[in-house]
mmCIF file of C-alpha atoms in Angstrom:
data_model
loop_
_atom_site.group_PDB
_atom_site.id
_atom_site.type_symbol
_atom_site.label_atom_id
_atom_site.label_comp_id
_atom_site.label_asym_id
_atom_site.label_seq_id
_atom_site.Cartn_x
_atom_site.Cartn_y
_atom_site.Cartn_z
ATOM 1 C CA MET A 19 -39.152 -0.046 -27.797
ATOM 2 C CA GLU A 20 -36.574 2.752 -28.058
ATOM 3 C CA THR A 21 -33.077 2.154 -26.733
ATOM 4 C CA THR A 22 -30.684 4.890 -25.740
ATOM 5 C CA ASN A 23 -26.962 4.451 -26.210
ATOM 6 C CA LYS A 24 -25.020 5.168 -23.046
ATOM 7 C CA PRO A 25 -22.250 7.693 -23.784
ATOM 8 C CA GLN A 26 -18.721 6.294 -23.823
ATOM 9 C CA PRO A 27 -17.033 7.134 -20.514
ATOM 10 C CA ILE A 28 -13.843 9.189 -20.734
ATOM 11 C CA ALA A 29 -10.908 8.454 -18.441
ATOM 12 C CA LEU A 30 -7.623 10.281 -17.910
ATOM 13 C CA ILE A 31 -4.660 8.364 -16.478
ATOM 14 C CA THR A 32 -1.581 10.231 -15.280
ATOM 15 C CA GLY A 33 1.477 8.002 -15.341
ATOM 16 C CA ILE A 34 -0.068 5.844 -18.068
ATOM 17 C CA GLY A 35 3.364 4.715 -19.261
ATOM 18 C CA GLY A 36 4.179 2.947 -15.987
ATOM 19 C CA GLN A 37 3.334 -0.490 -14.632
ATOM 20 C CA ASP A 38 -0.041 0.413 -13.103
ATOM 21 C CA GLY A 39 -0.990 2.864 -15.835
ATOM 22 C CA SER A 40 -0.473 0.330 -18.606
ATOM 23 C CA TYR A 41 -2.516 -2.384 -16.876
ATOM 24 C CA LEU A 42 -5.255 0.110 -16.006
ATOM 25 C CA ALA A 43 -5.399 1.387 -19.600
ATOM 26 C CA GLU A 44 -5.907 -2.191 -20.834
ATOM 27 C CA LEU A 45 -8.680 -2.757 -18.285
ATOM 28 C CA LEU A 46 -10.526 0.467 -19.146
ATOM 29 C CA LEU A 47 -10.326 -0.245 -22.881
ATOM 30 C CA GLU A 48 -11.857 -3.661 -22.248
ATOM 31 C CA LYS A 49 -14.696 -1.913 -20.415
ATOM 32 C CA GLY A 50 -15.397 0.442 -23.323
ATOM 33 C CA TYR A 51 -13.722 3.630 -22.094
ATOM 34 C CA GLN A 52 -12.156 6.356 -24.176
ATOM 35 C CA VAL A 53 -8.720 6.448 -22.569
ATOM 36 C CA HIS A 54 -6.423 9.479 -22.368
ATOM 37 C CA GLY A 55 -2.984 9.438 -20.795
ATOM 38 C CA LEU A 56 -0.585 12.100 -19.514
ATOM 39 C CA ILE A 57 3.115 11.463 -20.139
ATOM 40 C CA ARG A 58 6.236 13.550 -19.613
ATOM 41 C CA ARG A 59 8.163 14.517 -22.735
ATOM 42 C CA SER A 60 11.212 12.873 -21.187
ATOM 43 C CA SER A 61 9.263 9.615 -21.160
ATOM 44 C CA GLN A 62 8.942 9.433 -24.937
ATOM 45 C CA ASP A 63 11.599 6.763 -25.179
ATOM 46 C CA ASN A 64 10.059 4.768 -22.337
ATOM 47 C CA LEU A 65 6.626 3.957 -23.730
ATOM 48 C CA GLY A 66 7.300 0.280 -24.293
ATOM 49 C CA LEU A 67 4.620 -0.779 -21.814
ATOM 50 C CA ILE A 68 1.893 0.915 -23.857
ATOM 51 C CA GLU A 69 3.363 0.482 -27.335
ATOM 52 C CA HIS A 70 0.741 -2.194 -28.063
ATOM 53 C CA LEU A 71 -2.034 0.306 -27.256
ATOM 54 C CA LYS A 72 -1.088 2.789 -29.992
ATOM 55 C CA GLY A 73 -4.178 3.850 -31.886
ATOM 56 C CA LYS A 74 -6.417 2.804 -28.979
ATOM 57 C CA ILE A 75 -5.458 5.509 -26.481
ATOM 58 C CA THR A 76 -4.781 9.265 -26.766
ATOM 59 C CA LEU A 77 -1.546 10.546 -25.242
ATOM 60 C CA HIS A 78 -0.938 14.090 -24.032
ATOM 61 C CA HIS A 79 2.502 15.461 -23.198
ATOM 62 C CA GLY A 80 2.826 17.391 -19.990
ATOM 63 C CA ASP A 81 3.860 17.263 -16.366
ATOM 64 C CA LEU A 82 2.071 17.254 -13.026
ATOM 65 C CA ALA A 83 4.414 20.094 -12.038
ATOM 66 C CA ASN A 84 2.737 22.381 -14.596
ATOM 67 C CA GLY A 85 -0.653 23.680 -13.463
ATOM 68 C CA ILE A 86 -1.432 25.366 -16.788
ATOM 69 C CA VAL A 87 -1.015 22.090 -18.659
ATOM 70 C CA ILE A 88 -3.263 20.309 -16.138
ATOM 71 C CA ASP A 89 -5.978 22.965 -16.493
ATOM 72 C CA ASP A 90 -5.831 22.843 -20.276
ATOM 73 C CA LEU A 91 -6.007 19.057 -20.302
ATOM 74 C CA ILE A 92 -9.056 18.816 -18.029
ATOM 75 C CA ARG A 93 -10.785 21.570 -20.036
ATOM 76 C CA LYS A 94 -9.971 19.835 -23.316
ATOM 77 C CA ILE A 95 -11.087 16.266 -22.580
ATOM 78 C CA MET A 96 -13.614 16.853 -19.723
ATOM 79 C CA PRO A 97 -13.037 13.392 -18.239
ATOM 80 C CA ASP A 98 -15.595 11.386 -16.282
ATOM 81 C CA GLU A 99 -12.845 9.691 -14.268
ATOM 82 C CA VAL A 100 -9.262 10.726 -13.449
ATOM 83 C CA TYR A 101 -6.738 8.198 -12.134
ATOM 84 C CA ASN A 102 -3.728 9.962 -10.637
ATOM 85 C CA LEU A 103 -0.938 7.399 -10.922
ATOM 86 C CA GLY A 104 1.797 9.803 -12.037
ATOM 87 C CA ALA A 105 4.638 10.251 -9.565
ATOM 88 C CA GLN A 106 8.325 10.136 -8.810
ATOM 89 C CA SER A 107 7.613 6.795 -7.204
ATOM 90 C CA HIS A 108 10.991 5.472 -6.091
ATOM 91 C CA VAL A 109 11.406 5.786 -2.322
ATOM 92 C CA GLY A 110 15.212 5.753 -2.344
ATOM 93 C CA ILE A 111 15.458 8.363 -5.095
ATOM 94 C CA SER A 112 13.042 10.628 -3.185
ATOM 95 C CA PHE A 113 15.814 11.239 -0.624
ATOM 96 C CA GLN A 114 18.029 12.494 -3.467
ATOM 97 C CA VAL A 115 15.372 14.714 -5.106
ATOM 98 C CA PRO A 116 12.959 15.635 -2.285
ATOM 99 C CA GLU A 117 11.840 18.962 -3.756
ATOM 100 C CA TYR A 118 11.034 17.462 -7.160
ATOM 101 C CA THR A 119 9.259 14.534 -5.483
ATOM 102 C CA ALA A 120 7.077 16.898 -3.438
ATOM 103 C CA ASP A 121 6.293 19.093 -6.445
ATOM 104 C CA VAL A 122 5.117 16.198 -8.614
ATOM 105 C CA VAL A 123 3.585 13.886 -6.008
ATOM 106 C CA ALA A 124 2.057 16.330 -3.510
ATOM 107 C CA MET A 125 1.423 19.504 -5.485
ATOM 108 C CA GLY A 126 0.665 17.532 -8.655
ATOM 109 C CA ALA A 127 -2.316 15.927 -6.967
ATOM 110 C CA LEU A 128 -3.488 19.319 -5.685
ATOM 111 C CA ARG A 129 -3.239 20.821 -9.185
ATOM 112 C CA LEU A 130 -5.413 18.020 -10.537
ATOM 113 C CA LEU A 131 -7.984 18.368 -7.753
ATOM 114 C CA GLU A 132 -8.222 22.133 -8.253
ATOM 115 C CA ALA A 133 -8.620 21.803 -12.020
ATOM 116 C CA ILE A 134 -11.365 19.209 -11.581
ATOM 117 C CA ARG A 135 -13.137 21.278 -8.910
ATOM 118 C CA ARG A 136 -13.276 24.323 -11.162
ATOM 119 C CA LEU A 137 -13.850 22.712 -14.559
ATOM 120 C CA LYS A 138 -15.598 19.334 -14.053
ATOM 121 C CA PRO A 139 -16.611 18.935 -10.379
ATOM 122 C CA GLN A 140 -18.715 15.826 -11.094
ATOM 123 C CA CYS A 141 -15.619 13.996 -12.376
ATOM 124 C CA LYS A 142 -14.582 11.049 -10.194
ATOM 125 C CA PHE A 143 -11.006 11.125 -8.899
ATOM 126 C CA TYR A 144 -8.735 8.261 -7.854
ATOM 127 C CA GLN A 145 -5.606 9.054 -5.845
ATOM 128 C CA ALA A 146 -2.828 6.454 -5.768
ATOM 129 C CA SER A 147 -1.887 6.460 -2.095
ATOM 130 C CA THR A 148 0.717 4.107 -0.677
ATOM 131 C CA SER A 149 1.629 1.916 2.259
ATOM 132 C CA GLU A 150 4.768 4.065 2.605
ATOM 133 C CA MET A 151 2.504 6.593 4.372
ATOM 134 C CA PHE A 152 2.423 4.185 7.346
ATOM 135 C CA GLY A 153 6.226 4.124 7.503
ATOM 136 C CA LYS A 154 7.170 3.607 11.145
ATOM 137 C CA VAL A 155 4.067 1.559 11.792
ATOM 138 C CA HIS A 156 1.876 2.021 14.870
ATOM 139 C CA GLU A 157 0.059 -1.289 14.491
ATOM 140 C CA THR A 158 0.266 -4.467 12.442
ATOM 141 C CA PRO A 159 -1.444 -5.167 10.146
ATOM 142 C CA GLN A 160 -2.132 -1.674 8.823
ATOM 143 C CA LYS A 161 -5.694 -0.725 7.912
ATOM 144 C CA GLU A 162 -7.589 2.412 6.874
ATOM 145 C CA THR A 163 -7.666 3.746 10.455
ATOM 146 C CA THR A 164 -3.983 3.112 11.275
ATOM 147 C CA PRO A 165 -2.089 6.354 12.076
ATOM 148 C CA PHE A 166 0.410 7.488 9.458
ATOM 149 C CA TYR A 167 4.137 8.001 10.089
ATOM 150 C CA PRO A 168 5.930 8.347 6.711
ATOM 151 C CA ARG A 169 9.709 7.973 6.680
ATOM 152 C CA SER A 170 10.710 9.312 3.273
ATOM 153 C CA PRO A 171 10.059 12.410 1.136
ATOM 154 C CA TYR A 172 7.988 10.125 -1.095
ATOM 155 C CA GLY A 173 5.815 8.926 1.802
ATOM 156 C CA VAL A 174 5.345 12.468 3.133
ATOM 157 C CA SER A 175 4.382 13.751 -0.325
ATOM 158 C CA LYS A 176 1.904 10.930 -0.844
ATOM 159 C CA LEU A 177 0.354 11.675 2.562
ATOM 160 C CA PHE A 178 -0.214 15.313 1.530
ATOM 161 C CA ALA A 179 -1.962 14.124 -1.659
ATOM 162 C CA HIS A 180 -4.008 11.561 0.295
ATOM 163 C CA TRP A 181 -5.288 14.151 2.750
ATOM 164 C CA MET A 182 -5.993 16.644 -0.024
ATOM 165 C CA ALA A 183 -8.202 14.105 -1.789
ATOM 166 C CA LYS A 184 -10.032 13.504 1.492
ATOM 167 C CA ASN A 185 -10.413 17.255 2.077
ATOM 168 C CA TYR A 186 -11.798 17.915 -1.395
ATOM 169 C CA ARG A 187 -14.268 15.082 -0.852
ATOM 170 C CA GLU A 188 -15.438 16.497 2.471
ATOM 171 C CA SER A 189 -15.212 20.227 1.644
ATOM 172 C CA PHE A 190 -16.584 20.282 -1.907
ATOM 173 C CA GLY A 191 -18.573 17.054 -2.130
ATOM 174 C CA MET A 192 -16.284 15.708 -4.859
ATOM 175 C CA PHE A 193 -16.099 11.983 -5.617
ATOM 176 C CA CYS A 194 -12.506 11.353 -4.457
ATOM 177 C CA CYS A 195 -11.178 7.925 -3.542
ATOM 178 C CA SER A 196 -7.740 6.861 -2.379
ATOM 179 C CA GLY A 197 -6.331 3.380 -2.710
ATOM 180 C CA ILE A 198 -3.680 2.784 -0.046
ATOM 181 C CA LEU A 199 -1.739 0.268 -2.072
ATOM 182 C CA PHE A 200 0.881 -2.016 -0.610
ATOM 183 C CA ASN A 201 3.736 -3.233 -2.804
ATOM 184 C CA HIS A 202 2.491 -4.582 -6.107
ATOM 185 C CA GLU A 203 4.769 -6.002 -8.742
ATOM 186 C CA SER A 204 4.734 -7.567 -12.213
ATOM 187 C CA PRO A 205 7.031 -8.158 -15.183
ATOM 188 C CA ARG A 206 6.307 -4.491 -16.034
ATOM 189 C CA ARG A 207 7.834 -3.217 -12.781
ATOM 190 C CA GLY A 208 10.592 -0.653 -13.279
ATOM 191 C CA LYS A 209 14.096 -2.103 -13.272
ATOM 192 C CA GLU A 210 15.130 0.238 -10.447
ATOM 193 C CA PHE A 211 12.746 -1.461 -7.974
ATOM 194 C CA VAL A 212 14.130 -4.246 -5.799
ATOM 195 C CA THR A 213 11.845 -7.071 -6.998
ATOM 196 C CA ARG A 214 12.617 -6.472 -10.668
ATOM 197 C CA LYS A 215 16.271 -5.908 -9.854
ATOM 198 C CA ILE A 216 16.265 -9.388 -8.321
ATOM 199 C CA THR A 217 14.426 -11.267 -11.085
ATOM 200 C CA GLN A 218 16.229 -9.505 -13.933
ATOM 201 C CA GLY A 219 19.610 -9.786 -12.198
ATOM 202 C CA LEU A 220 19.238 -13.517 -11.548
ATOM 203 C CA ALA A 221 18.089 -14.072 -15.135
ATOM 204 C CA ARG A 222 21.159 -12.213 -16.378
ATOM 205 C CA ILE A 223 23.454 -14.230 -14.077
ATOM 206 C CA LYS A 224 21.918 -17.429 -15.424
ATOM 207 C CA ALA A 225 22.542 -16.202 -18.995
ATOM 208 C CA GLY A 226 26.178 -15.372 -18.166
ATOM 209 C CA LYS A 227 25.641 -11.626 -18.628
ATOM 210 C CA GLN A 228 26.165 -10.580 -14.995
ATOM 211 C CA GLU A 229 28.159 -11.911 -12.030
ATOM 212 C CA PHE A 230 26.183 -10.786 -8.987
ATOM 213 C CA ILE A 231 23.415 -8.498 -7.635
ATOM 214 C CA GLU A 232 23.960 -5.835 -4.981
ATOM 215 C CA LEU A 233 21.076 -5.391 -2.533
ATOM 216 C CA GLY A 234 20.352 -3.561 0.731
ATOM 217 C CA ASN A 235 18.321 -4.630 3.770
ATOM 218 C CA MET A 236 17.559 -8.325 3.212
ATOM 219 C CA ASP A 237 15.287 -8.527 6.246
ATOM 220 C CA ALA A 238 12.880 -5.720 5.280
ATOM 221 C CA LYS A 239 9.363 -7.201 5.149
ATOM 222 C CA ARG A 240 6.813 -6.272 2.511
ATOM 223 C CA ASP A 241 3.308 -7.228 1.471
ATOM 224 C CA TRP A 242 3.682 -8.067 -2.241
ATOM 225 C CA GLY A 243 0.776 -8.503 -4.680
ATOM 226 C CA HIS A 244 0.308 -8.389 -8.455
ATOM 227 C CA ALA A 245 -0.375 -5.033 -10.158
ATOM 228 C CA LYS A 246 -3.106 -6.553 -12.352
ATOM 229 C CA ASP A 247 -5.170 -7.358 -9.260
ATOM 230 C CA TYR A 248 -4.716 -3.864 -7.864
ATOM 231 C CA VAL A 249 -5.772 -1.844 -10.920
ATOM 232 C CA TRP A 250 -9.126 -3.652 -10.968
ATOM 233 C CA ALA A 251 -9.750 -2.349 -7.451
ATOM 234 C CA MET A 252 -8.849 1.198 -8.543
ATOM 235 C CA TRP A 253 -11.560 1.061 -11.195
ATOM 236 C CA LYS A 254 -14.039 -0.573 -8.829
ATOM 237 C CA MET A 255 -13.650 2.216 -6.252
ATOM 238 C CA LEU A 256 -14.919 4.772 -8.759
ATOM 239 C CA GLN A 257 -17.955 2.620 -9.589
ATOM 240 C CA MET A 258 -19.222 2.583 -6.003
ATOM 241 C CA GLU A 259 -22.180 4.694 -4.873
ATOM 242 C CA LYS A 260 -20.096 6.618 -2.338
ATOM 243 C CA PRO A 261 -16.406 7.583 -2.411
ATOM 244 C CA ASP A 262 -14.114 6.136 0.245
ATOM 245 C CA ASP A 263 -10.539 5.041 0.940
ATOM 246 C CA TYR A 264 -9.354 1.430 0.866
ATOM 247 C CA VAL A 265 -6.242 -0.539 1.796
ATOM 248 C CA LEU A 266 -5.218 -2.932 -0.985
ATOM 249 C CA ALA A 267 -2.899 -5.689 0.189
ATOM 250 C CA THR A 268 -2.512 -9.465 0.301
ATOM 251 C CA GLY A 269 -2.438 -9.701 4.099
ATOM 252 C CA GLU A 270 0.814 -11.712 3.886
ATOM 253 C CA THR A 271 4.367 -10.524 4.411
ATOM 254 C CA ARG A 272 7.681 -11.739 2.963
ATOM 255 C CA THR A 273 11.263 -10.578 3.414
ATOM 256 C CA VAL A 274 13.511 -9.453 0.586
ATOM 257 C CA ARG A 275 15.585 -12.540 1.417
ATOM 258 C CA GLU A 276 12.563 -14.810 0.793
ATOM 259 C CA PHE A 277 11.917 -13.095 -2.538
ATOM 260 C CA VAL A 278 15.541 -13.721 -3.555
ATOM 261 C CA GLU A 279 15.424 -17.384 -2.489
ATOM 262 C CA ILE A 280 12.155 -18.160 -4.299
ATOM 263 C CA ALA A 281 13.227 -16.309 -7.445
ATOM 264 C CA GLY A 282 16.552 -18.155 -7.277
ATOM 265 C CA LYS A 283 14.805 -21.536 -7.190
ATOM 266 C CA LYS A 284 12.593 -20.571 -10.133
ATOM 267 C CA LEU A 285 15.746 -19.850 -12.150
ATOM 268 C CA GLY A 286 17.744 -22.886 -11.024
ATOM 269 C CA PHE A 287 19.857 -21.411 -8.205
ATOM 270 C CA ASP A 288 20.251 -22.872 -4.711
ATOM 271 C CA ILE A 289 21.252 -19.910 -2.544
ATOM 272 C CA VAL A 290 22.948 -20.235 0.855
ATOM 273 C CA TRP A 291 23.943 -17.283 3.039
ATOM 274 C CA GLN A 292 27.220 -16.501 4.765
ATOM 275 C CA GLY A 293 28.140 -13.595 7.048
ATOM 276 C CA SER A 294 25.787 -10.927 8.372
ATOM 277 C CA GLY A 295 24.798 -7.301 7.788
ATOM 278 C CA VAL A 296 26.735 -5.551 5.026
ATOM 279 C CA ASP A 297 29.230 -8.456 5.022
ATOM 280 C CA GLU A 298 26.575 -11.008 4.105
ATOM 281 C CA ILE A 299 26.818 -12.822 0.781
ATOM 282 C CA GLY A 300 24.567 -15.245 -1.074
ATOM 283 C CA ILE A 301 26.311 -18.202 -2.706
ATOM 284 C CA ASP A 302 24.844 -20.497 -5.347
ATOM 285 C CA LYS A 303 25.545 -24.040 -4.108
ATOM 286 C CA ASN A 304 25.438 -25.389 -7.662
ATOM 287 C CA SER A 305 28.335 -23.255 -8.931
ATOM 288 C CA ASN A 306 29.843 -22.076 -5.619
ATOM 289 C CA ASN A 307 29.753 -18.522 -7.034
ATOM 290 C CA VAL A 308 28.834 -15.433 -4.995
ATOM 291 C CA ILE A 309 25.705 -14.085 -6.692
ATOM 292 C CA ILE A 310 24.331 -11.767 -3.957
ATOM 293 C CA LYS A 311 26.288 -9.006 -2.235
ATOM 294 C CA ILE A 312 25.069 -6.454 0.299
ATOM 295 C CA SER A 313 25.859 -2.761 -0.110
ATOM 296 C CA LYS A 314 25.336 0.168 2.275
ATOM 297 C CA GLU A 315 24.368 2.178 -0.804
ATOM 298 C CA PHE A 316 21.017 0.421 -0.968
ATOM 299 C CA TYR A 317 20.020 0.971 2.663
ATOM 300 C CA ARG A 318 17.544 3.822 3.161
ATOM 301 C CA PRO A 319 18.449 6.732 5.502
ATOM 302 C CA ALA A 320 15.244 5.913 7.455
ATOM 303 C CA GLU A 321 14.274 2.293 6.952
ATOM 304 C CA VAL A 322 10.717 0.941 6.935
ATOM 305 C CA ASP A 323 11.123 -2.555 8.347
ATOM 306 C CA LEU A 324 7.633 -4.027 8.163
ATOM 307 C CA LEU A 325 4.596 -3.282 6.007
ATOM 308 C CA LEU A 326 1.625 -5.642 6.192
ATOM 309 C CA GLY A 327 -1.833 -4.602 5.033
ATOM 310 C CA ASP A 328 -5.326 -5.614 6.142
ATOM 311 C CA PRO A 329 -7.519 -5.758 2.999
ATOM 312 C CA THR A 330 -10.722 -6.707 4.877
ATOM 313 C CA LYS A 331 -12.623 -3.555 3.897
ATOM 314 C CA ALA A 332 -11.745 -3.852 0.186
ATOM 315 C CA ARG A 333 -12.785 -7.500 0.201
ATOM 316 C CA GLN A 334 -16.083 -6.850 1.950
ATOM 317 C CA VAL A 335 -17.134 -3.603 0.230
ATOM 318 C CA LEU A 336 -15.557 -3.873 -3.234
ATOM 319 C CA GLY A 337 -15.734 -7.650 -3.518
ATOM 320 C CA TRP A 338 -12.001 -7.578 -4.310
ATOM 321 C CA ASP A 339 -9.556 -10.413 -3.967
ATOM 322 C CA GLY A 340 -6.266 -11.162 -5.652
ATOM 323 C CA ASN A 341 -5.963 -13.811 -8.346
ATOM 324 C CA TYR A 342 -2.193 -14.196 -7.973
ATOM 325 C CA THR A 343 -0.325 -15.989 -5.189
ATOM 326 C CA PHE A 344 3.114 -14.736 -4.171
ATOM 327 C CA GLU A 345 4.764 -17.744 -5.825
ATOM 328 C CA ALA A 346 2.822 -17.176 -9.065
ATOM 329 C CA LEU A 347 3.881 -13.505 -9.093
ATOM 330 C CA VAL A 348 7.573 -14.376 -8.669
ATOM 331 C CA GLU A 349 7.290 -17.150 -11.258
ATOM 332 C CA GLU A 350 5.796 -14.799 -13.863
ATOM 333 C CA MET A 351 8.463 -12.150 -13.264
ATOM 334 C CA CYS A 352 11.277 -14.701 -13.490
ATOM 335 C CA ARG A 353 9.981 -16.291 -16.694
ATOM 336 C CA GLU A 354 9.523 -12.928 -18.438
ATOM 337 C CA ASP A 355 12.998 -11.719 -17.453
ATOM 338 C CA GLU A 356 14.475 -15.054 -18.513
ATOM 339 C CA LYS A 357 12.831 -14.672 -21.951
ATOM 340 C CA GLN A 358 14.356 -11.203 -22.363
ATOM 341 C CA GLN A 359 17.867 -12.639 -22.018
ATOM 342 C CA LYS A 360 17.473 -14.940 -25.050
#
């Protein structure tokens, strides 16, 4: 009996050098994909997360702000699947560079969608949407039908990209999916993000390399999961018969304060709090040293106080569920940052 070899699927990942991109690249390689990645030239010195994948993936230099590069790339590799993870993804920084954020996050997604529509309309497209689109929330928990109210240039830009993906799906029959991802962390999280700032900072304090960490709103509540769990769902969305949008979340919320306290325990600190607001400090009972200080600098101009996702649809339709508990996530981040200090 004759057997036919199924052609190797080709995937393009924008933002492949980041946390999600690196985990997704590993997953797709395991599943037999030919993996291509788009990276900015300025990111050449920041490819540590995919250094171990050299020779297994193909990297292309370019920028989501350059439509000609996007067109050329789609024409050159003719991907079967595109995962748009590239972004200026720091919420706080988006207030400082709103125009750049909009150009890369909002218009970047549109450039990709247009290139795919014209050159490879059967290509499946994944848009990395975000819980920051909910912003000033209208209901808790947030699900796929919850109204959006973004409170940052980043959230607004992501909402534009989200609705563009939906419009291209409905207007042109393209296979476009959006994953509305709540906060997802890992040891590969950028050092500018609060969770990594906490675990790395505490590890450095323990090693005697740093005295304290400065943080912002300790009572902000977030739904934190592990990035490894979330990239599997990204891939799964593009394997479904019909394209759709899904909330990816744990369904549990924790404050920044809780994250600090649990990470502190993992690294041998016993933190107690004194004062309130910007005058609050966290003291390690074991040494009596102040190791947490609050700074106005790290408060957002428009704060998002509570984000809590309802992952019911993803669980029922995709068969998705997280493998990591919150404690296991914090433990892994602490241990990896502790190792880096030795």
